[in-house]
Tab-separated table of C-alpha atoms in Angstrom:
chain	number	residue	atom	x	y	z
A	1	UNK	CA	-2.480	-11.978	20.075
A	2	UNK	CA	1.072	-11.726	19.224
A	3	UNK	CA	1.857	-11.576	15.576
A	4	UNK	CA	3.827	-14.720	14.033
A	5	UNK	CA	6.311	-13.423	11.394
A	6	UNK	CA	7.913	-16.868	10.519
A	7	UNK	CA	5.500	-17.841	7.601
A	8	UNK	CA	3.144	-16.052	5.354
A	9	UNK	CA	-0.047	-17.591	4.730
A	10	UNK	CA	-0.715	-17.387	1.215
A	11	UNK	CA	-4.451	-17.572	-0.419
A	12	UNK	CA	-6.113	-17.858	-3.368
A	13	UNK	CA	-9.710	-18.465	-3.781
A	14	UNK	CA	-12.413	-19.745	-6.476
A	15	UNK	CA	-15.790	-18.552	-6.434
A	16	UNK	CA	-18.938	-19.125	-8.182
A	17	UNK	CA	-19.181	-17.138	-11.288
A	18	UNK	CA	-20.994	-16.963	-14.897
A	19	UNK	CA	-20.269	-15.872	-18.285
A	20	UNK	CA	-21.687	-12.037	-18.179
A	21	UNK	CA	-23.656	-10.866	-15.437
A	22	UNK	CA	-24.441	-12.729	-12.070
A	23	UNK	CA	-27.987	-14.368	-12.527
A	24	UNK	CA	-31.067	-12.770	-10.605
A	25	UNK	CA	-30.297	-13.518	-7.106
A	26	UNK	CA	-27.366	-15.019	-6.960
A	27	UNK	CA	-24.127	-13.768	-5.196
A	28	UNK	CA	-20.595	-14.879	-5.628
A	29	UNK	CA	-19.550	-17.708	-3.350
A	30	UNK	CA	-16.198	-18.708	-2.679
A	31	UNK	CA	-16.145	-22.334	-3.457
A	32	UNK	CA	-12.563	-23.423	-2.565
A	33	UNK	CA	-9.929	-21.706	-0.738
A	34	UNK	CA	-6.277	-22.845	-1.671
A	35	UNK	CA	-3.950	-21.958	0.979
A	36	UNK	CA	-0.235	-22.789	2.085
A	37	UNK	CA	2.450	-21.429	4.346
A	38	UNK	CA	5.585	-19.948	3.261
A	39	UNK	CA	8.267	-20.001	5.818
A	40	UNK	CA	10.284	-16.734	5.302
A	41	UNK	CA	13.300	-18.030	6.924
A	42	UNK	CA	13.761	-21.019	4.664
A	43	UNK	CA	11.430	-20.399	1.565
A	44	UNK	CA	9.889	-23.801	2.315
A	45	UNK	CA	6.168	-24.197	0.958
A	46	UNK	CA	4.365	-26.128	3.087
A	47	UNK	CA	0.454	-27.245	4.409
A	48	UNK	CA	-0.852	-26.573	0.757
A	49	UNK	CA	-4.323	-27.873	0.164
A	50	UNK	CA	-7.241	-26.660	-1.417
A	51	UNK	CA	-10.225	-26.491	1.175
A	52	UNK	CA	-13.783	-26.844	-0.791
A	53	UNK	CA	-16.667	-24.605	0.189
A	54	UNK	CA	-20.606	-25.446	-0.226
A	55	UNK	CA	-21.814	-22.320	-1.724
A	56	UNK	CA	-24.757	-20.552	0.192
A	57	UNK	CA	-26.143	-18.036	-2.203
A	58	UNK	CA	-25.672	-19.487	-5.479
A	59	UNK	CA	-24.905	-22.384	-7.808
A	60	UNK	CA	-21.832	-23.553	-9.646
A	61	UNK	CA	-22.336	-22.832	-13.447
A	62	UNK	CA	-21.050	-24.565	-16.477
A	63	UNK	CA	-18.986	-21.918	-17.074
A	64	UNK	CA	-17.363	-21.934	-13.516
A	65	UNK	CA	-16.613	-25.537	-13.952
A	66	UNK	CA	-15.025	-25.178	-17.177
A	67	UNK	CA	-12.841	-22.500	-15.865
A	68	UNK	CA	-11.718	-24.102	-12.315
A	69	UNK	CA	-12.597	-27.972	-13.228
A	70	UNK	CA	-14.470	-27.700	-9.820
A	71	UNK	CA	-18.017	-29.182	-10.013
A	72	UNK	CA	-21.146	-29.494	-7.971
A	73	UNK	CA	-20.354	-33.148	-7.090
A	74	UNK	CA	-16.937	-32.436	-5.642
A	75	UNK	CA	-18.154	-29.665	-3.665
A	76	UNK	CA	-21.083	-32.027	-2.489
A	77	UNK	CA	-18.924	-35.030	-1.760
A	78	UNK	CA	-15.820	-32.932	-0.099
A	79	UNK	CA	-17.274	-29.503	0.828
A	80	UNK	CA	-17.330	-27.798	3.908
A	81	UNK	CA	-19.737	-24.769	5.088
A	82	UNK	CA	-18.226	-21.276	4.792
A	83	UNK	CA	-17.862	-21.042	8.583
A	84	UNK	CA	-16.211	-24.688	8.885
A	85	UNK	CA	-13.761	-23.291	6.426
A	86	UNK	CA	-13.316	-19.845	8.371
A	87	UNK	CA	-12.482	-22.367	11.481
A	88	UNK	CA	-9.716	-24.101	9.499
A	89	UNK	CA	-7.961	-20.990	8.324
A	90	UNK	CA	-7.637	-19.781	11.895
A	91	UNK	CA	-7.074	-23.050	13.898
A	92	UNK	CA	-4.864	-24.566	11.219
A	93	UNK	CA	-2.849	-21.532	9.798
A	94	UNK	CA	-3.214	-19.017	12.567
A	95	UNK	CA	-4.535	-16.688	9.755
A	96	UNK	CA	-5.309	-13.959	12.836
A	97	UNK	CA	-2.071	-13.871	13.632
A	98	UNK	CA	0.187	-14.109	10.365
A	99	UNK	CA	0.292	-11.968	7.799
A	100	UNK	CA	-1.337	-13.374	4.668
A	101	UNK	CA	-1.047	-12.427	1.116
A	102	UNK	CA	-2.939	-12.985	-2.221
A	103	UNK	CA	-2.579	-12.197	-5.772
A	104	UNK	CA	-4.416	-9.108	-6.405
A	105	UNK	CA	-7.000	-7.754	-4.343
A	106	UNK	CA	-9.793	-9.899	-5.327
A	107	UNK	CA	-9.629	-12.270	-2.576
A	108	UNK	CA	-9.481	-9.783	0.018
A	109	UNK	CA	-12.542	-8.133	-0.993
A	110	UNK	CA	-14.474	-11.567	-1.617
A	111	UNK	CA	-13.474	-12.684	1.875
A	112	UNK	CA	-14.668	-9.034	3.340
A	113	UNK	CA	-17.798	-9.085	1.352
A	114	UNK	CA	-18.898	-12.587	1.893
A	115	UNK	CA	-18.205	-12.338	5.789
A	116	UNK	CA	-20.279	-9.455	6.121
A	117	UNK	CA	-23.246	-10.595	4.123
A	118	UNK	CA	-23.318	-13.983	6.057
A	119	UNK	CA	-22.538	-12.641	9.244
A	120	UNK	CA	-19.006	-14.191	9.798
A	121	UNK	CA	-15.979	-13.149	11.590
A	122	UNK	CA	-13.496	-11.973	9.204
A	123	UNK	CA	-10.583	-14.820	9.380
A	124	UNK	CA	-7.640	-12.888	8.992
A	125	UNK	CA	-4.935	-10.411	10.613
A	126	UNK	CA	-5.214	-6.988	9.077
A	127	UNK	CA	-1.880	-7.501	7.278
A	128	UNK	CA	-1.989	-8.489	3.826
A	129	UNK	CA	0.358	-8.723	1.011
A	130	UNK	CA	-0.940	-8.009	-2.586
A	131	UNK	CA	1.605	-9.835	-4.386
A	132	UNK	CA	0.793	-8.739	-7.749
A	133	UNK	CA	1.224	-4.827	-6.817
A	134	UNK	CA	4.445	-6.069	-4.831
A	135	UNK	CA	5.952	-7.893	-8.284
A	136	UNK	CA	5.295	-5.234	-10.340
A	137	UNK	CA	6.793	-2.758	-8.012
A	138	UNK	CA	9.888	-4.779	-7.271
A	139	UNK	CA	10.636	-5.718	-10.884
A	140	UNK	CA	9.931	-1.850	-12.060
A	141	UNK	CA	7.418	-2.838	-14.378
A	142	UNK	CA	5.021	-0.350	-16.184
A	143	UNK	CA	1.662	-2.460	-14.938
A	144	UNK	CA	0.961	-5.423	-13.335
A	145	UNK	CA	1.055	-8.841	-14.693
A	146	UNK	CA	-1.227	-11.878	-14.123
A	147	UNK	CA	-0.216	-14.789	-12.183
A	148	UNK	CA	0.956	-16.751	-15.279
A	149	UNK	CA	2.691	-13.685	-16.454
A	150	UNK	CA	4.764	-13.146	-13.301
A	151	UNK	CA	5.921	-16.750	-13.220
A	152	UNK	CA	6.962	-16.466	-16.978
A	153	UNK	CA	8.879	-13.306	-15.992
A	154	UNK	CA	10.815	-15.134	-12.970
A	155	UNK	CA	11.284	-18.535	-15.314
A	156	UNK	CA	9.325	-20.532	-12.863
A	157	UNK	CA	6.701	-23.060	-14.677
A	158	UNK	CA	3.412	-22.857	-13.555
A	159	UNK	CA	2.524	-25.978	-11.606
A	160	UNK	CA	-0.922	-27.781	-11.679
A	161	UNK	CA	-3.899	-26.345	-12.805
A	162	UNK	CA	-4.644	-22.857	-13.208
A	163	UNK	CA	-7.555	-21.521	-11.514
A	164	UNK	CA	-7.616	-24.197	-8.867
A	165	UNK	CA	-7.321	-22.612	-5.437
A	166	UNK	CA	-4.614	-25.053	-4.028
A	167	UNK	CA	-2.243	-24.909	-7.150
A	168	UNK	CA	-2.581	-21.148	-7.557
A	169	UNK	CA	-1.731	-20.684	-3.873
A	170	UNK	CA	1.462	-22.452	-4.432
A	171	UNK	CA	2.444	-20.623	-7.484
A	172	UNK	CA	1.650	-17.214	-5.498
A	173	UNK	CA	3.769	-18.676	-2.903
A	174	UNK	CA	6.738	-19.206	-5.268
A	175	UNK	CA	6.400	-15.927	-6.730
A	176	UNK	CA	6.531	-14.019	-3.165
A	177	UNK	CA	9.581	-16.345	-2.192
A	178	UNK	CA	11.219	-14.798	-5.225
A	179	UNK	CA	10.305	-11.460	-4.055
A	180	UNK	CA	11.566	-11.687	-0.597
A	181	UNK	CA	15.076	-13.199	-1.722
A	182	UNK	CA	16.369	-9.740	-2.935
């Protein structure tokens, strides 16, 4: 499979979470995959969407809803299975042929863990870009910043709702676009 170098797939996930430790018998499940494409030639951000995913090993806590604004009702109504979400990524975003980016390593590790635990094929190419580390290196910062801190450093307003995959993917793409400009 030829590597596509025209666009970078930018991903931000939200997963089930709790205040403190996970409750007995519950594992973090991806509940939203925010994704968009960053055209490396034009800087255009396209195909931005949030894919709601039905959790298979946990439930959405009130803490999780407070953090993400995602409710069990939203997932029930609009969610797809994890398997279907992986199919969408591969088919509609060519994730196995393109470099992909996330802010930090959490998304990468969560996808690896959940795919392994559920016996699903990993949907991404090995070409992962950690925007959090890359930004800190590019700006010669003494430490990494959170996504909103990086946006502030660039003078770009945070758009949408922080901790919603669709909005965060779009904001991360803007940071990456700035890094690639220079």
